[in-house]
XYZ file of C-alpha atoms in Angstrom:
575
model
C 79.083 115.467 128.868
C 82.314 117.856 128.768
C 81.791 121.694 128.116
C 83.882 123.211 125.831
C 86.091 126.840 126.903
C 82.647 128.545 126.002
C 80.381 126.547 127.941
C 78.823 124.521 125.708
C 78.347 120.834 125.839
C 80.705 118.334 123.775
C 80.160 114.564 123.482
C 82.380 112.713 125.702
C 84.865 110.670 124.265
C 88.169 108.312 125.267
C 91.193 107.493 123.489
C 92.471 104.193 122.552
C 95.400 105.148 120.297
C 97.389 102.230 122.125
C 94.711 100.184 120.555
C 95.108 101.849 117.140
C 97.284 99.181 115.816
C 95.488 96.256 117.216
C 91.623 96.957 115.957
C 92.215 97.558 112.233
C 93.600 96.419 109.162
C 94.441 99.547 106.774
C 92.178 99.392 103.914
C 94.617 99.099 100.662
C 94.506 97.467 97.405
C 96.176 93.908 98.627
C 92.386 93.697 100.341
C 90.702 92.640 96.749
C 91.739 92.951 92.746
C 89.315 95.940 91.811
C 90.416 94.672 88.250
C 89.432 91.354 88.637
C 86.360 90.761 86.301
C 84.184 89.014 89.150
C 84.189 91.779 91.936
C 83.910 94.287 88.392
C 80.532 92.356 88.087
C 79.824 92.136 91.965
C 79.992 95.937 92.222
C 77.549 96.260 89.062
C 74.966 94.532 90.963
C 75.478 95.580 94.041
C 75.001 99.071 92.805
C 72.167 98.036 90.434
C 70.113 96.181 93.240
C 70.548 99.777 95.300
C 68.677 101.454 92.189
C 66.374 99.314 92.024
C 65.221 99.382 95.789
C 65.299 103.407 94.789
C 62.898 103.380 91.998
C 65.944 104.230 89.847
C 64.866 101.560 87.368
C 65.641 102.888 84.069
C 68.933 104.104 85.301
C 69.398 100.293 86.352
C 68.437 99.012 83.084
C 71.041 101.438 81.193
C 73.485 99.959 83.560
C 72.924 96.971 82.937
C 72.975 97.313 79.053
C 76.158 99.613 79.260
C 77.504 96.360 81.205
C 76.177 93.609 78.766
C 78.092 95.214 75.903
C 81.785 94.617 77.575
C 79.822 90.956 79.037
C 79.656 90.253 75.341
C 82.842 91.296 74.511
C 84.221 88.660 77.466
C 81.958 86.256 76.055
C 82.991 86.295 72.874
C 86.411 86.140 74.028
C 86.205 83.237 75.990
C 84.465 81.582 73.035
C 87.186 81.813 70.569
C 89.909 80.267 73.142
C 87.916 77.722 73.416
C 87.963 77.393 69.284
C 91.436 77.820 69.671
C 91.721 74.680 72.428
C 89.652 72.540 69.801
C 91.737 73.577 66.775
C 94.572 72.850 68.310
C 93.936 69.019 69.730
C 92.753 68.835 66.059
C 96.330 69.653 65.011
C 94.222 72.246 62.625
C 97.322 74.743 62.289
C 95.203 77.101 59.683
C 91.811 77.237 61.689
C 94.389 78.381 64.883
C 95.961 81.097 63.072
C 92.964 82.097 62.150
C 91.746 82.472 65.210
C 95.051 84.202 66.308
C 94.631 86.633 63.683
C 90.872 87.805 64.221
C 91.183 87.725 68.037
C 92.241 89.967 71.227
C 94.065 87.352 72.915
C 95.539 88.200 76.041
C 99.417 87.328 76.212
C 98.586 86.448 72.887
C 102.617 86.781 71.444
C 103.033 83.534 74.647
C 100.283 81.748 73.568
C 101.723 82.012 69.670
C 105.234 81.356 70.731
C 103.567 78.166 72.306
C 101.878 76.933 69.009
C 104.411 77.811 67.104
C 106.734 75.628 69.188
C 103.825 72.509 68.888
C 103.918 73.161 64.934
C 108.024 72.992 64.578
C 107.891 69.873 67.440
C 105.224 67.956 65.538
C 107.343 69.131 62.018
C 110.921 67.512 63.551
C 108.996 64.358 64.625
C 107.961 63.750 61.621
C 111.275 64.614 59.975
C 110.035 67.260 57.731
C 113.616 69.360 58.455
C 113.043 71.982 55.694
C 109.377 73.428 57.013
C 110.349 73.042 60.406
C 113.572 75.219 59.639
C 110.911 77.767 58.188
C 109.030 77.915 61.298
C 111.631 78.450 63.222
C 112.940 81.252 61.347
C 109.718 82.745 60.241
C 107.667 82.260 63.455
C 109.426 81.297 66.292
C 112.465 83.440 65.938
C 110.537 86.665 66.061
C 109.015 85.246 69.427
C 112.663 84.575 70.766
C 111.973 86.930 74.347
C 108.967 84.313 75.292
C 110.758 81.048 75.525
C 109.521 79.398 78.650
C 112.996 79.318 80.158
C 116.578 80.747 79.072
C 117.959 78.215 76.777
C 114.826 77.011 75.129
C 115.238 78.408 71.814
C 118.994 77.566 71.830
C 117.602 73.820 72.207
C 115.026 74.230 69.429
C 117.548 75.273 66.926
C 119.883 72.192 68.228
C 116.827 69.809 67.296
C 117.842 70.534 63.527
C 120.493 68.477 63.739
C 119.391 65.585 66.202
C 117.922 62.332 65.336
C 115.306 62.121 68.114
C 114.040 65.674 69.826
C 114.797 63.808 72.485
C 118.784 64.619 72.246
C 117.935 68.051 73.490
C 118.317 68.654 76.772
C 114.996 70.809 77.163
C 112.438 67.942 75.297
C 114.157 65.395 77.092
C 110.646 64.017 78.260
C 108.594 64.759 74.942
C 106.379 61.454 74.977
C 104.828 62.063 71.893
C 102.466 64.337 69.701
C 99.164 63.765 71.191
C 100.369 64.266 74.497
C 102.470 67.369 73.884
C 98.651 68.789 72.080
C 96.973 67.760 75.462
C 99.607 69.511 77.445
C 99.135 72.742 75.003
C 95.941 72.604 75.427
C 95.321 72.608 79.315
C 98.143 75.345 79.281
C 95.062 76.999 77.631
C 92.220 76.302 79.639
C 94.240 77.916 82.419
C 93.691 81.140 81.175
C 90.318 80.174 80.139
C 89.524 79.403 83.927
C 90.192 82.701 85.191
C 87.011 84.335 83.361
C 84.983 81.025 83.580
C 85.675 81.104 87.957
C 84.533 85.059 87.548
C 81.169 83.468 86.513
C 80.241 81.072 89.269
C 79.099 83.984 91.874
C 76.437 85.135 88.828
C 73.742 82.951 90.489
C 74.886 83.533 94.040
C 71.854 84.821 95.931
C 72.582 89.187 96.964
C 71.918 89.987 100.308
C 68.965 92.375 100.466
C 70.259 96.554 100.859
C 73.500 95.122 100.141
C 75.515 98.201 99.285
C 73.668 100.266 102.413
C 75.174 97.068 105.021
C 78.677 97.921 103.063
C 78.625 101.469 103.386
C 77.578 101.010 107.434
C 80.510 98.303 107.625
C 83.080 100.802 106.572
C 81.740 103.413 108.489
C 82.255 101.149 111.982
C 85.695 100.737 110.802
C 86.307 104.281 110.248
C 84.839 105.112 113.949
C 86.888 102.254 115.532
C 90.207 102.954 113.562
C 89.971 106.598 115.182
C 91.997 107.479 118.328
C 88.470 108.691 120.099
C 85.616 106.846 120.881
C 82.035 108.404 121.561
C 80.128 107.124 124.394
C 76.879 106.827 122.352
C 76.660 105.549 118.350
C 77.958 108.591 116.297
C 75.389 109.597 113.530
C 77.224 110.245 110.382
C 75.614 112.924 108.619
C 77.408 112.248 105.535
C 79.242 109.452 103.223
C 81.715 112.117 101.222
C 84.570 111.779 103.722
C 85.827 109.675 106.298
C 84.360 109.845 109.891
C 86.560 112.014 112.271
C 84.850 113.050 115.452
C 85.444 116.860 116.518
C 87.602 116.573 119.215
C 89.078 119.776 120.831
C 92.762 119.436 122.168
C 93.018 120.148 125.193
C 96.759 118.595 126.254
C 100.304 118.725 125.170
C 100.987 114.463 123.682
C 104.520 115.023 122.805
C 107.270 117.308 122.352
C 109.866 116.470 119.464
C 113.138 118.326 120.527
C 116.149 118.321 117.443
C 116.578 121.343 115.574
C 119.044 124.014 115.955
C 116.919 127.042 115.091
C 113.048 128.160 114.780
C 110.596 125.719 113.636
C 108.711 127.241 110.739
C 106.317 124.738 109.272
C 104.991 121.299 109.496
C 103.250 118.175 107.992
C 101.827 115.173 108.147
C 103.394 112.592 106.184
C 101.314 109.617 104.900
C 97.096 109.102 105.074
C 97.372 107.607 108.651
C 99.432 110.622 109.837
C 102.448 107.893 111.275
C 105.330 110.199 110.574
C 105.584 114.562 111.270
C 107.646 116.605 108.856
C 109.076 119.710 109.770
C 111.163 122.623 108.646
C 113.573 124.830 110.234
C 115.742 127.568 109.816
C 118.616 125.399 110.531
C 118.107 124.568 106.767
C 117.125 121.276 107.328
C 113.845 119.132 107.129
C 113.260 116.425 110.043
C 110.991 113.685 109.774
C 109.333 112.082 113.177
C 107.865 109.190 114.663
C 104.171 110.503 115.866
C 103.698 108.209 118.217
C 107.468 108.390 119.669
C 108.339 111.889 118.960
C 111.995 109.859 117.487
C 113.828 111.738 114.620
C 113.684 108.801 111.425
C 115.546 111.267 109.150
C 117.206 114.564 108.324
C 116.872 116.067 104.873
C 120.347 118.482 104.189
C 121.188 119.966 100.976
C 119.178 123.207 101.291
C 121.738 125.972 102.284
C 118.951 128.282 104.390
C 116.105 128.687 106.377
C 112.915 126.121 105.061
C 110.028 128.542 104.522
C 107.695 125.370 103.905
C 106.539 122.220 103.177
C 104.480 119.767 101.929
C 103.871 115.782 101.161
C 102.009 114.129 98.889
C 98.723 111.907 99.821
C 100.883 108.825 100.271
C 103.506 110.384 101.736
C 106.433 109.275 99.308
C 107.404 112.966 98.195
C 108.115 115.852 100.474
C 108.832 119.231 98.602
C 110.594 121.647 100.295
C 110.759 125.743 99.654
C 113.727 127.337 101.090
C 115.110 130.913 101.484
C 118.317 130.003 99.319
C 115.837 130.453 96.148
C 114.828 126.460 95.472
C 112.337 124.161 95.857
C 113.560 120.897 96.719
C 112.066 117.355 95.778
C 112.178 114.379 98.091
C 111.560 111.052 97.491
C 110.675 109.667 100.998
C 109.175 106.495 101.010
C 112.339 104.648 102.402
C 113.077 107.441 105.611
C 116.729 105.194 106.167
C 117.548 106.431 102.592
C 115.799 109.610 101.937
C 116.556 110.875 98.671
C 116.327 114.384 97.040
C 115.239 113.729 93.039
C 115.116 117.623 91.977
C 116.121 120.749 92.510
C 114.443 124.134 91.214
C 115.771 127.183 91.497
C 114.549 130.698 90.965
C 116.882 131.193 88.746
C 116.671 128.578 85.997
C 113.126 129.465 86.141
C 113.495 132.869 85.269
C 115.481 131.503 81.734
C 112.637 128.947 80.748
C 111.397 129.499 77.309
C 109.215 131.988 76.916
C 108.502 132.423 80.127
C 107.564 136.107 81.892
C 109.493 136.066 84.616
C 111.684 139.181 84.531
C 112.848 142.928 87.164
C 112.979 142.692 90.877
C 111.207 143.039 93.728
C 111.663 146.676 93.168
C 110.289 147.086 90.300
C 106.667 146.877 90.814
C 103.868 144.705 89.005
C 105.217 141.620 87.192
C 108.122 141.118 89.443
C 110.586 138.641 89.376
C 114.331 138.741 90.242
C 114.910 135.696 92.618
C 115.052 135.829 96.383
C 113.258 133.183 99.030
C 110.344 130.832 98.727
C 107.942 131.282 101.221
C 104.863 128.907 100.286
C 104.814 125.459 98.055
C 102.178 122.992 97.497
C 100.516 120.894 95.330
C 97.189 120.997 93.147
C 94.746 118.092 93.969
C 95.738 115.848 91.485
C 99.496 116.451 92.439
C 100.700 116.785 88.856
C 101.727 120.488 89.483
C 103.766 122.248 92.392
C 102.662 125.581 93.589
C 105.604 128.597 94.693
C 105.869 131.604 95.271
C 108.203 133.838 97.068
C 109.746 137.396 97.225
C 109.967 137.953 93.627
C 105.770 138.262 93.775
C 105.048 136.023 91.028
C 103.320 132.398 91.513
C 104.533 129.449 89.345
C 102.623 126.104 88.065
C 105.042 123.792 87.913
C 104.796 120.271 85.800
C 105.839 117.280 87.510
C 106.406 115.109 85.082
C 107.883 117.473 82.288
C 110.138 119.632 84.610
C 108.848 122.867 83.253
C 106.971 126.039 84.537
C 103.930 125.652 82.629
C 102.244 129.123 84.105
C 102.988 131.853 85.874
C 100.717 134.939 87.554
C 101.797 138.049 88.068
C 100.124 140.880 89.767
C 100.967 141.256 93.499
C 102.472 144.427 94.548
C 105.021 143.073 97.131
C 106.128 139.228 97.955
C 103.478 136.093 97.703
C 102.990 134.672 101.630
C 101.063 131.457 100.555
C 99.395 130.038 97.086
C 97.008 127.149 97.122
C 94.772 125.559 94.571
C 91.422 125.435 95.098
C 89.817 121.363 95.882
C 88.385 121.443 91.809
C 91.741 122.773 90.747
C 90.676 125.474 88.427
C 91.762 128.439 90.570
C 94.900 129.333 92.615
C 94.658 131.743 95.483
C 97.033 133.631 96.833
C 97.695 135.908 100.208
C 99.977 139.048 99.652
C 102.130 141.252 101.909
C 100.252 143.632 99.989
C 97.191 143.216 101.901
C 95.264 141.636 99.003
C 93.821 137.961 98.298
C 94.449 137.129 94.800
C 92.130 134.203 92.437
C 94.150 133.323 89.282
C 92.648 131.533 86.346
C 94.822 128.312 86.153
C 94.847 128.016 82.337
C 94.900 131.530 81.036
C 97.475 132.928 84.352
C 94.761 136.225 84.630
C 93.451 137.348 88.114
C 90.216 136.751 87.710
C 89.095 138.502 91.497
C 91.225 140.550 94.030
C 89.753 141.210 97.527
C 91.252 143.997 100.367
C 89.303 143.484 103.267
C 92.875 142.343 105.432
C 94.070 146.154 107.118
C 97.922 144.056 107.351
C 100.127 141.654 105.453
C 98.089 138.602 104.345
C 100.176 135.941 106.019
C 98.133 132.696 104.931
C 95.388 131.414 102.815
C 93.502 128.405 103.436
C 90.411 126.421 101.921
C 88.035 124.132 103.508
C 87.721 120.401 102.961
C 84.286 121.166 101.274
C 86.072 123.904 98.872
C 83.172 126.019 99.790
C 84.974 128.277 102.439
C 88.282 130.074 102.859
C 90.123 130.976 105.895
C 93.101 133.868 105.527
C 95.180 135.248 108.169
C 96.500 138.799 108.120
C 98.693 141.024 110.704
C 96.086 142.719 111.396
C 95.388 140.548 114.107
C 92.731 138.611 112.679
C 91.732 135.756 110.756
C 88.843 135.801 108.295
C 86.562 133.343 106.704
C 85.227 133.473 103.051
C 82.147 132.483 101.227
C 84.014 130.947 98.145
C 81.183 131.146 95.841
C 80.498 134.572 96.514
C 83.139 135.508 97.864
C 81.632 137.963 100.588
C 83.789 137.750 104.072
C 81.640 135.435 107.161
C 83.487 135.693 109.984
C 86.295 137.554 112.194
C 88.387 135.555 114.847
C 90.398 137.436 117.132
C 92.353 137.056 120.306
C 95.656 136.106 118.951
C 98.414 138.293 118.145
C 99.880 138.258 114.379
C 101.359 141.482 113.619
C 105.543 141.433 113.817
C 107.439 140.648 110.907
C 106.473 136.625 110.592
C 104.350 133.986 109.032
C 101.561 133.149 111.303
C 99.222 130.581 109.492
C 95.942 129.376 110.159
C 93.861 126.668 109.279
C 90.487 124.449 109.559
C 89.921 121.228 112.251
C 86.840 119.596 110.134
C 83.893 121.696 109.508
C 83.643 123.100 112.563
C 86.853 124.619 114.633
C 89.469 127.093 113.585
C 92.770 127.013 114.529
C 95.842 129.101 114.354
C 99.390 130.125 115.624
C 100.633 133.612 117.749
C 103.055 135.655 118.579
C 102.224 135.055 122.137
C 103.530 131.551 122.335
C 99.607 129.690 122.240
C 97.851 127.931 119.871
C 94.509 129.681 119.053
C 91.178 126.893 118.699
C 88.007 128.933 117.677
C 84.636 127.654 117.145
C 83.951 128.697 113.341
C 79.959 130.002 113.425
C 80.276 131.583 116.836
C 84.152 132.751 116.035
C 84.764 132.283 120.129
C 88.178 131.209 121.515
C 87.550 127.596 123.124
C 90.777 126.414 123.451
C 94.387 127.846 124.076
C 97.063 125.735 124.387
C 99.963 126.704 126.417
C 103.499 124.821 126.255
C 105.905 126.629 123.026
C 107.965 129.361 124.722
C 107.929 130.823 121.514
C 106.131 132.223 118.418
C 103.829 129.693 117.275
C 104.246 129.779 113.723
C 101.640 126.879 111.953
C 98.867 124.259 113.027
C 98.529 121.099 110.856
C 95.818 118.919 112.152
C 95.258 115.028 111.393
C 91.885 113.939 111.517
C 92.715 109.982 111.468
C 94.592 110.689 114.636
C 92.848 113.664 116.117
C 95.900 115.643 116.772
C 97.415 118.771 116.418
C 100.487 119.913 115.255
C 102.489 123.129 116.141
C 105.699 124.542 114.708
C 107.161 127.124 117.116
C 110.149 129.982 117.398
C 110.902 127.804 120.284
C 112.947 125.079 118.015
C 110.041 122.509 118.866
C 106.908 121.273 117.168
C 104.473 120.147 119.466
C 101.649 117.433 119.003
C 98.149 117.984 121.228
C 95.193 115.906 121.988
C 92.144 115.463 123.778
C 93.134 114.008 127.163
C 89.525 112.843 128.871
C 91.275 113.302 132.105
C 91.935 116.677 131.628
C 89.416 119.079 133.607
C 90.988 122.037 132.681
């Protein structure tokens, strides 16, 4: 066992991160078709065998029944192409259209483009020229954007005026109308046999505790895809979130050297944490290689400092807030062509509609009036971008319709940071006026305003769980929250944050604090006993944020220095 800067004993781990790469496949979609109708119905009872082994049994009964109703639906389906298979080897053109008519047929304008040909084929053959000049024009014409191939329909209206259909070039091999029916009709049972090979795994004997042996399997992947490996067989404690062991850095990995001024904020980009973003005041926005601390990209166009940043959960958009008054979209997901899609500034916000945004930073509650950005971000379902600045009002911005669709006003002097909260009902913001705001996301009231911070409120932060928030104030401190009832926890000191910046602070899992300085470290505390365990010592500047990646279990640090920093748990580390 190790012993943490306190004393107390930590499991032992190793890294393998060389081996990251090698042990696992990244679980994504390409794995399985969650659409596809047979692993719909292997999940079903999979989940219903689970109730049942519970005692759940009514529960697994409605399930089931909730289940047979769309089963009948697919059986009825699959009934009715088979009608329509029959009809048409029958040459039965009314019974098919009937069928057509009364039924959800999928690609059903292909499949009556298709019949539709068979009818005006059959019609030519038998040289009845004047109906098979009305199906063409009544039926098949409309249908024109489904011919099998470019140049089919050209060739259809060319058999008009042949004496055999097979003069055109596309029905050069028509052998006939029987055959040309058979061919229709296996064309058919191909997209019968997609729901019929769904079936065949109905009688397929279920493993017993089947969903239990799934949910261990992709917890073993989850505790060999991570960088550190226990000694002994972790004991998960809980299924909600991915397994991350609590490591506590205690060495510098990498140093990524490139910008020409301080290093203000950082990010992760992507859910496996492969790529860093960071922002500087030389106005730009770098994006790294984790693993070799190499610069991919450099995202120009803002025209000062970068107050912050953030990425969506895929990490295909950065958004960028800037000191020249705009917030800056980025479309990342190629980093040898990154792009930026939008550009909003303060001051086409303040002319939207109806909008209250209106005075100056001198002219107390209500504010408005332009000046820097210091804090984006997005609300959990990433629909909405979160800013707010020097002008002391916060702004929900929609995504898709490139509006401000809310805005709170009520700080006294400039907004350091605004976050949702994980259910995305609440924003909460940290003030230089010493006060933590909660704002009503619909309605744009304060709804709760605590002054507990004797300094600037530089940061506000919430926990994974949404049950706890973390703020950081120049008063030298950084305080945790009881969301729920809002009454303060805990008081970590030992850094300093009281000069005229931005220090931030954060959570590592559900158990470690961490934060920047003014002294150049980076501050780890344990969160119930609030005791330093861990300073890191390598910026030779103002440490400024802390972003930590739990798939990688590494830290992050933006400094004054012009570096960011990335830190991890070296086993061979004594110190």
């Amino acid at each position: 066992m190790e012993n943490t800067a306190d004393g107390k004993p930590n499991p032992k781990f190793h890294s393998h991160h060389n081996e990251a790469a090698r042990l696992c496949t990244q679980a994504s979609a390409e794995l399985f078709d969650e659409s596809n109708p047979r692993i719909h119905r292997d999940i079903i009872r999979i989940i219903a065998q689970y109730l049942d082994t519970q005692g759940y049994t009514s529960t697994k009964v409605t399930l089931y029944d909730e289940a047979n109703v769309k089963q009948q639906r697919e059986n009825n389906y699959i009934s009715d192409v088979v009608r329509l298979r029959a009809a048409i080897l029958d040459g039965e053109w009314d019974e098919v259209d009937r069928i057509c008519a009364s039924t959800y047929l999928k690609d059903k304008k292909h499949i009556l483009y298709n019949v539709y040909k068979q009818q005006y084929l059959e019609l030519i053959d038998d040289n009845e020229s004047q109906k098979a000049f009305t199906t063409l024009t009544k039926h098949l014409k409309p249908l024109e954007q489904q011919q099998s191939f470019q140049g089919e329909f050209r060739d259809l209206c060319y058999l008009l005026t042949t004496k055999a259909i097979q003069d055109a070039p596309a029905f050069r091999n028509w052998d006939g109308i029987a055959s040309s029916r058979e061919k229709l009709a296996d064309y058919l049972q191909n997209i019968l046999e997609f729901e019929i090979v769904g079936r065949e795994n109905e009688h397929q004997t279920l493993k017993p505790n089947r969903l239990v042996a799934l949910f261990r399997q992709a917890v073993a992947y989850q505790i060999e895809s991570c960088q550190y490996h226990s000694e002994s067989i972790p004991l998960v404690s809980s299924l909600l979130s991915d397994y991350a062991p609590v490591v506590v850095p205690n060495a510098e990995q990498q140093s990524f050297v490139g910008h020409l001024g301080n290093v203000k904020c950082t990010e992760y980009v992507g859910p496996y944490g492969n790529y860093i973003a960071s922002g500087s005041s030389d106005n730009t926005i770098r994006i790294w290689d984790t693993e070799s601390s190499e610069c991919l990209a450099t995202l120009r166009g803002h025209t000062s400092r970068i107050w912050d940043i953030c990425v969506d959960r895929l990490g295909t958009t950065l958004i960028s807030a800037s000191g020249d008054c705009t917030v800056k979209i980025w479309d990342i997901h190629d980093l040898h062509k990154p792009q930026c899609t939008a550009t909003i500034s303060t001051d086409s916000l303040m002319t939207q509609g109806s909008q209250r945004i209106q005075g100056s930073q001198g002219t107390g509650s209500g504010g408005g009036g332009g000046g820097d950005i210091y804090s984006v971000s997005l609300n959990p379902l990433e629909s909405h971008i979160i800013m707010a600045g020097y002008d002391r009002t916060i702004r929900l911005y929609d995504r898709v319709t490139g509006r401000v669709v809310q805005t709170f006003h009520g700080h006294d002097l400039s907004v350091a940071q605004a976050v949702a909260n994980p259910l995305g009902n609440l924003i909460i913001s940290g003030s230089k006026d010493q006060t933590i705001r909660f704002w009503d996301t619909i309605s744009g009231t304060c709804v709760k305003s605590l002054r507990s911070h004797l300094g600037e409120v530089t940061s506000v932060a919430t926990s994974d769980s949404g049950m706890l928030l973390l703020s950081s104030s120049k008063d030298n401190s950084n305080r945790l929250w009881d969301l729920r009832s809002l009454k303060r926890l805990r008081r970590y000191k030992g850094h300093q944050n009281t000069s005229k910046n931005f220090i931030r602070s954060d959570f590592i899992g559900d158990s470690l604090v961490v934060g920047g300085s003014e002294d150049g470290m980076v501050y780890i505390w344990d969160r119930e006993s609030t005791k330093v365990i861990q300073r890191l010592d390598g910026h030779k500047g103002i440490v400024y944020e802390t972003k930590w990646n739990p798939k990688r279990g590494i830290l992050c640090s933006a400094s004054d220095d012009w570096t960011i920093k990335t830190w991890w748990f070296d086993p061979n580390n004594n110190v």
